[in-house]
C-alpha cells in the first residue's frame, strides 16, 4: 500500500487499528502478570512443603536421639540386672548361714569359729557393697507404707497401734536396680489400725492487717 493510500484511509479505521493494538498489548501485559502471580504462588507452596518436610525430619531426628540416649542409659543401668539377680541367692545363703549360728556358739570364744563367722559376714557385706556400686539397692521397708510395686505381702498382722497398710515385718529383703525391681521385699502388713493421715492442706494467708503493718 502506497503512502497516498495510507493517507487516504478513513480516520475511523486508523483509530480502530490503534485501539486493537492497544488492547492486544494490554492482554499481553495482563497475561504476563497472571503468569508471574501463578509462578509466585507455586513457589510459595513448594517452600511451605519443603519447610514442613524439614520440620518433620528434624522432629524425627530428635525423637531418634532421645530414644537412643534412653536405650544407652538403660543398657548401662540394667546391663548387670540378670547377673545381680543370680547373686542375690548367694547373698541370701550367706545371711542364712550367719542366722543359723546359735548365740551360744557365737559367745563360746573359739578363735577359729569366730574367724569363720567374721569371714562369712565380711563376704556378705562385700557382695552387697559391690552390688550397690552397680546400682543395686537393698529394700528393707519395715515401718514404711506398703507399696505393691516394691513389696509382696505375705500375711497380715492385726495391730491397732499403727496405720493399716504399714509394713510391720520383713520376711525377706528385696532389691531394686535403678527404677526397676530385681526382687520384691516379702513383708507382713498391718491391718485394723487407723488409716494413714492425709496430708495437711496448706494454710491460706489471712487478710492483711493494715494497722499492724503501720505499727510495725
mmCIF file of C-alpha atoms in Angstrom:
data_model
loop_
_atom_site.group_PDB
_atom_site.id
_atom_site.type_symbol
_atom_site.label_atom_id
_atom_site.label_comp_id
_atom_site.label_asym_id
_atom_site.label_seq_id
_atom_site.Cartn_x
_atom_site.Cartn_y
_atom_site.Cartn_z
ATOM 1 C CA UNK A 1 0.000 0.000 0.000
ATOM 2 C CA UNK A 2 1.364 3.394 -1.069
ATOM 3 C CA UNK A 3 1.773 6.357 1.222
ATOM 4 C CA UNK A 4 -1.053 8.060 -0.585
ATOM 5 C CA UNK A 5 -3.349 5.099 0.081
ATOM 6 C CA UNK A 6 -2.382 5.170 3.750
ATOM 7 C CA UNK A 7 -3.157 8.826 3.960
ATOM 8 C CA UNK A 8 -6.483 8.286 2.248
ATOM 9 C CA UNK A 9 -7.672 5.794 4.967
ATOM 10 C CA UNK A 10 -10.559 6.980 6.968
ATOM 11 C CA UNK A 11 -9.738 8.316 10.441
ATOM 12 C CA UNK A 12 -12.139 5.749 11.900
ATOM 13 C CA UNK A 13 -10.067 2.901 10.511
ATOM 14 C CA UNK A 14 -6.884 4.369 11.914
ATOM 15 C CA UNK A 15 -8.433 4.730 15.368
ATOM 16 C CA UNK A 16 -9.783 1.175 15.238
ATOM 17 C CA UNK A 17 -6.343 -0.220 14.412
ATOM 18 C CA UNK A 18 -4.749 1.750 17.231
ATOM 19 C CA UNK A 19 -7.375 0.539 19.697
ATOM 20 C CA UNK A 20 -6.849 -3.067 18.598
ATOM 21 C CA UNK A 21 -3.108 -2.786 19.035
ATOM 22 C CA UNK A 22 -3.523 -1.222 22.485
ATOM 23 C CA UNK A 23 -5.916 -3.961 23.556
ATOM 24 C CA UNK A 24 -3.550 -6.661 22.337
ATOM 25 C CA UNK A 25 -0.681 -5.031 24.201
ATOM 26 C CA UNK A 26 -2.786 -4.867 27.373
ATOM 27 C CA UNK A 27 -3.755 -8.526 27.084
ATOM 28 C CA UNK A 28 -0.116 -9.493 26.691
ATOM 29 C CA UNK A 29 0.796 -7.449 29.768
ATOM 30 C CA UNK A 30 -2.094 -8.941 31.739
ATOM 31 C CA UNK A 31 -1.114 -12.424 30.686
ATOM 32 C CA UNK A 32 2.434 -11.793 31.856
ATOM 33 C CA UNK A 33 1.245 -10.589 35.294
ATOM 34 C CA UNK A 34 -1.025 -13.597 35.685
ATOM 35 C CA UNK A 35 1.825 -15.907 34.794
ATOM 36 C CA UNK A 36 4.169 -14.265 37.303
ATOM 37 C CA UNK A 37 1.493 -14.488 40.047
ATOM 38 C CA UNK A 38 0.889 -18.174 39.387
ATOM 39 C CA UNK A 39 4.646 -18.835 39.460
ATOM 40 C CA UNK A 40 4.923 -16.957 42.774
ATOM 41 C CA UNK A 41 2.043 -18.940 44.302
ATOM 42 C CA UNK A 42 3.620 -22.198 43.141
ATOM 43 C CA UNK A 43 6.992 -21.261 44.615
ATOM 44 C CA UNK A 44 5.411 -20.270 47.935
ATOM 45 C CA UNK A 45 3.546 -23.581 48.098
ATOM 46 C CA UNK A 46 6.715 -25.535 47.339
ATOM 47 C CA UNK A 47 8.544 -23.527 50.008
ATOM 48 C CA UNK A 48 5.881 -24.388 52.613
ATOM 49 C CA UNK A 49 6.050 -28.061 51.666
ATOM 50 C CA UNK A 50 9.843 -28.080 51.970
ATOM 51 C CA UNK A 51 9.662 -26.283 55.312
ATOM 52 C CA UNK A 52 7.078 -28.769 56.626
ATOM 53 C CA UNK A 53 9.201 -31.675 55.417
ATOM 54 C CA UNK A 54 12.303 -30.231 57.088
ATOM 55 C CA UNK A 55 10.423 -29.782 60.375
ATOM 56 C CA UNK A 56 9.191 -33.391 60.265
ATOM 57 C CA UNK A 57 12.704 -34.680 59.602
ATOM 58 C CA UNK A 58 14.070 -32.576 62.466
ATOM 59 C CA UNK A 59 11.373 -33.901 64.811
ATOM 60 C CA UNK A 60 12.090 -37.492 63.776
ATOM 61 C CA UNK A 61 15.813 -36.991 64.360
ATOM 62 C CA UNK A 62 15.159 -35.513 67.814
ATOM 63 C CA UNK A 63 12.921 -38.462 68.730
ATOM 64 C CA UNK A 64 15.586 -40.857 67.477
ATOM 65 C CA UNK A 65 18.240 -39.060 69.523
ATOM 66 C CA UNK A 66 16.099 -39.290 72.657
ATOM 67 C CA UNK A 67 15.322 -42.976 72.115
ATOM 68 C CA UNK A 68 18.987 -43.720 71.540
ATOM 69 C CA UNK A 69 20.017 -41.823 74.675
ATOM 70 C CA UNK A 70 17.360 -43.675 76.686
ATOM 71 C CA UNK A 71 18.455 -47.051 75.303
ATOM 72 C CA UNK A 72 22.095 -46.285 76.107
ATOM 73 C CA UNK A 73 21.145 -45.206 79.650
ATOM 74 C CA UNK A 74 19.055 -48.347 80.188
ATOM 75 C CA UNK A 75 21.820 -50.536 78.822
ATOM 76 C CA UNK A 76 24.325 -49.013 81.247
ATOM 77 C CA UNK A 77 21.950 -49.134 84.195
ATOM 78 C CA UNK A 78 20.400 -52.564 83.712
ATOM 79 C CA UNK A 79 23.196 -54.479 81.979
ATOM 80 C CA UNK A 80 24.036 -56.337 85.212
ATOM 81 C CA UNK A 81 20.398 -56.977 86.182
ATOM 82 C CA UNK A 82 20.391 -60.706 85.368
ATOM 83 C CA UNK A 83 23.786 -61.269 86.974
ATOM 84 C CA UNK A 84 22.776 -59.295 90.073
ATOM 85 C CA UNK A 85 19.546 -61.285 90.372
ATOM 86 C CA UNK A 86 21.554 -64.521 90.362
ATOM 87 C CA UNK A 87 23.887 -63.172 93.040
ATOM 88 C CA UNK A 88 21.006 -62.425 95.386
ATOM 89 C CA UNK A 89 20.599 -66.114 96.170
ATOM 90 C CA UNK A 90 24.275 -66.263 97.151
ATOM 91 C CA UNK A 91 23.815 -63.280 99.461
ATOM 92 C CA UNK A 92 20.702 -64.912 100.955
ATOM 93 C CA UNK A 93 22.614 -68.108 101.665
ATOM 94 C CA UNK A 94 25.390 -66.185 103.394
ATOM 95 C CA UNK A 95 22.820 -64.444 105.598
ATOM 96 C CA UNK A 96 21.066 -67.765 106.359
ATOM 97 C CA UNK A 97 24.404 -69.246 107.377
ATOM 98 C CA UNK A 98 25.016 -66.378 109.805
ATOM 99 C CA UNK A 99 21.486 -66.521 111.217
ATOM 100 C CA UNK A 100 21.739 -70.286 111.734
ATOM 101 C CA UNK A 101 24.668 -69.964 114.151
ATOM 102 C CA UNK A 102 23.419 -70.344 117.714
ATOM 103 C CA UNK A 103 24.037 -67.458 120.106
ATOM 104 C CA UNK A 104 25.887 -69.798 122.466
ATOM 105 C CA UNK A 105 28.301 -70.774 119.687
ATOM 106 C CA UNK A 106 28.981 -67.120 118.887
ATOM 107 C CA UNK A 107 29.738 -66.447 122.537
ATOM 108 C CA UNK A 108 31.900 -69.560 123.022
ATOM 109 C CA UNK A 109 35.083 -67.627 122.338
ATOM 110 C CA UNK A 110 36.542 -70.216 119.959
ATOM 111 C CA UNK A 111 39.050 -68.267 117.849
ATOM 112 C CA UNK A 112 38.701 -70.432 114.728
ATOM 113 C CA UNK A 113 34.915 -70.389 114.826
ATOM 114 C CA UNK A 114 34.865 -66.634 115.424
ATOM 115 C CA UNK A 115 37.162 -66.062 112.441
ATOM 116 C CA UNK A 116 34.859 -68.178 110.273
ATOM 117 C CA UNK A 117 31.837 -66.106 111.313
ATOM 118 C CA UNK A 118 33.670 -62.844 110.612
ATOM 119 C CA UNK A 119 34.785 -64.131 107.219
ATOM 120 C CA UNK A 120 31.236 -65.034 106.174
ATOM 121 C CA UNK A 121 29.955 -61.684 107.454
ATOM 122 C CA UNK A 122 32.655 -59.752 105.563
ATOM 123 C CA UNK A 123 31.903 -61.731 102.389
ATOM 124 C CA UNK A 124 28.210 -60.860 102.606
ATOM 125 C CA UNK A 125 28.912 -57.174 103.189
ATOM 126 C CA UNK A 126 31.464 -57.057 100.361
ATOM 127 C CA UNK A 127 28.972 -58.631 97.967
ATOM 128 C CA UNK A 128 26.224 -56.166 98.915
ATOM 129 C CA UNK A 129 28.664 -53.271 98.549
ATOM 130 C CA UNK A 130 29.703 -54.499 95.092
ATOM 131 C CA UNK A 131 26.055 -54.784 94.031
ATOM 132 C CA UNK A 132 25.335 -51.303 95.349
ATOM 133 C CA UNK A 133 28.205 -49.860 93.317
ATOM 134 C CA UNK A 134 26.414 -51.169 90.248
ATOM 135 C CA UNK A 135 23.110 -49.572 91.233
ATOM 136 C CA UNK A 136 21.555 -52.439 93.181
ATOM 137 C CA UNK A 137 19.903 -51.273 96.406
ATOM 138 C CA UNK A 138 18.522 -53.306 99.266
ATOM 139 C CA UNK A 139 14.863 -52.850 100.215
ATOM 140 C CA UNK A 140 14.146 -53.196 103.927
ATOM 141 C CA UNK A 141 10.845 -51.303 104.229
ATOM 142 C CA UNK A 142 9.864 -52.023 107.824
ATOM 143 C CA UNK A 143 7.729 -49.145 109.127
ATOM 144 C CA UNK A 144 7.028 -47.836 105.634
ATOM 145 C CA UNK A 145 3.717 -47.774 103.786
ATOM 146 C CA UNK A 146 3.081 -50.905 101.752
ATOM 147 C CA UNK A 147 3.925 -50.359 98.064
ATOM 148 C CA UNK A 148 2.793 -53.169 95.720
ATOM 149 C CA UNK A 149 5.391 -52.037 93.187
ATOM 150 C CA UNK A 150 8.259 -52.931 95.532
ATOM 151 C CA UNK A 151 6.705 -55.152 98.216
ATOM 152 C CA UNK A 152 4.982 -58.526 98.229
ATOM 153 C CA UNK A 153 2.523 -59.055 101.108
ATOM 154 C CA UNK A 154 2.888 -62.498 102.644
ATOM 155 C CA UNK A 155 0.461 -62.110 105.554
ATOM 156 C CA UNK A 156 -1.463 -59.533 107.570
ATOM 157 C CA UNK A 157 -0.882 -58.618 111.199
ATOM 158 C CA UNK A 158 -3.593 -57.141 113.407
ATOM 159 C CA UNK A 159 -2.004 -54.130 115.035
ATOM 160 C CA UNK A 160 -4.258 -51.200 116.024
ATOM 161 C CA UNK A 161 -1.242 -49.132 117.061
ATOM 162 C CA UNK A 162 -0.029 -48.451 113.510
ATOM 163 C CA UNK A 163 -1.904 -47.273 110.413
ATOM 164 C CA UNK A 164 -3.384 -50.012 108.268
ATOM 165 C CA UNK A 165 -1.225 -50.928 105.297
ATOM 166 C CA UNK A 166 2.077 -50.391 107.113
ATOM 167 C CA UNK A 167 4.924 -52.882 106.712
ATOM 168 C CA UNK A 168 5.460 -54.299 110.196
ATOM 169 C CA UNK A 169 7.726 -57.231 109.352
ATOM 170 C CA UNK A 170 10.220 -58.024 106.596
ATOM 171 C CA UNK A 171 10.417 -61.741 105.898
ATOM 172 C CA UNK A 172 12.943 -61.358 103.096
ATOM 173 C CA UNK A 173 14.541 -58.095 101.950
ATOM 174 C CA UNK A 174 14.026 -57.012 98.364
ATOM 175 C CA UNK A 175 16.367 -55.414 95.876
ATOM 176 C CA UNK A 176 15.966 -52.807 93.152
ATOM 177 C CA UNK A 177 18.184 -51.561 90.347
ATOM 178 C CA UNK A 178 17.560 -48.105 89.016
ATOM 179 C CA UNK A 179 13.785 -47.737 88.899
ATOM 180 C CA UNK A 180 13.149 -51.453 88.434
ATOM 181 C CA UNK A 181 12.617 -54.217 90.967
ATOM 182 C CA UNK A 182 15.020 -57.122 90.959
ATOM 183 C CA UNK A 183 13.117 -58.867 93.716
ATOM 184 C CA UNK A 184 10.220 -57.503 95.790
ATOM 185 C CA UNK A 185 10.562 -57.463 99.547
ATOM 186 C CA UNK A 186 8.411 -60.132 101.192
ATOM 187 C CA UNK A 187 6.628 -58.434 104.069
ATOM 188 C CA UNK A 188 3.876 -58.641 106.659
ATOM 189 C CA UNK A 189 1.355 -55.807 106.555
ATOM 190 C CA UNK A 190 -0.686 -54.349 109.404
ATOM 191 C CA UNK A 191 -4.471 -54.266 109.412
ATOM 192 C CA UNK A 192 -7.142 -52.936 111.736
ATOM 193 C CA UNK A 193 -5.272 -49.768 112.642
ATOM 194 C CA UNK A 194 -6.221 -46.189 111.781
ATOM 195 C CA UNK A 195 -5.973 -45.020 108.216
ATOM 196 C CA UNK A 196 -2.866 -43.118 107.246
ATOM 197 C CA UNK A 197 -3.261 -39.440 107.986
ATOM 198 C CA UNK A 198 -3.968 -37.346 104.935
ATOM 199 C CA UNK A 199 -1.543 -34.598 104.061
ATOM 200 C CA UNK A 200 -2.473 -31.347 105.761
ATOM 201 C CA UNK A 201 -3.889 -28.674 103.493
ATOM 202 C CA UNK A 202 -1.650 -25.636 103.073
ATOM 203 C CA UNK A 203 -2.546 -22.731 105.308
ATOM 204 C CA UNK A 204 -4.138 -19.896 103.367
ATOM 205 C CA UNK A 205 -2.804 -16.424 104.220
ATOM 206 C CA UNK A 206 -5.296 -14.285 106.118
ATOM 207 C CA UNK A 207 -6.354 -10.742 105.316
ATOM 208 C CA UNK A 208 -3.736 -8.040 105.641
ATOM 209 C CA UNK A 209 -3.895 -6.142 108.891
ATOM 210 C CA UNK A 210 -3.084 -2.631 107.785
ATOM 211 C CA UNK A 211 -2.976 -1.243 111.337
ATOM 212 C CA UNK A 212 -0.461 -3.900 112.394
ATOM 213 C CA UNK A 213 1.730 -3.051 109.398
ATOM 214 C CA UNK A 214 1.612 0.631 110.357
ATOM 215 C CA UNK A 215 2.566 -0.192 113.946
ATOM 216 C CA UNK A 216 5.476 -2.294 112.675
#
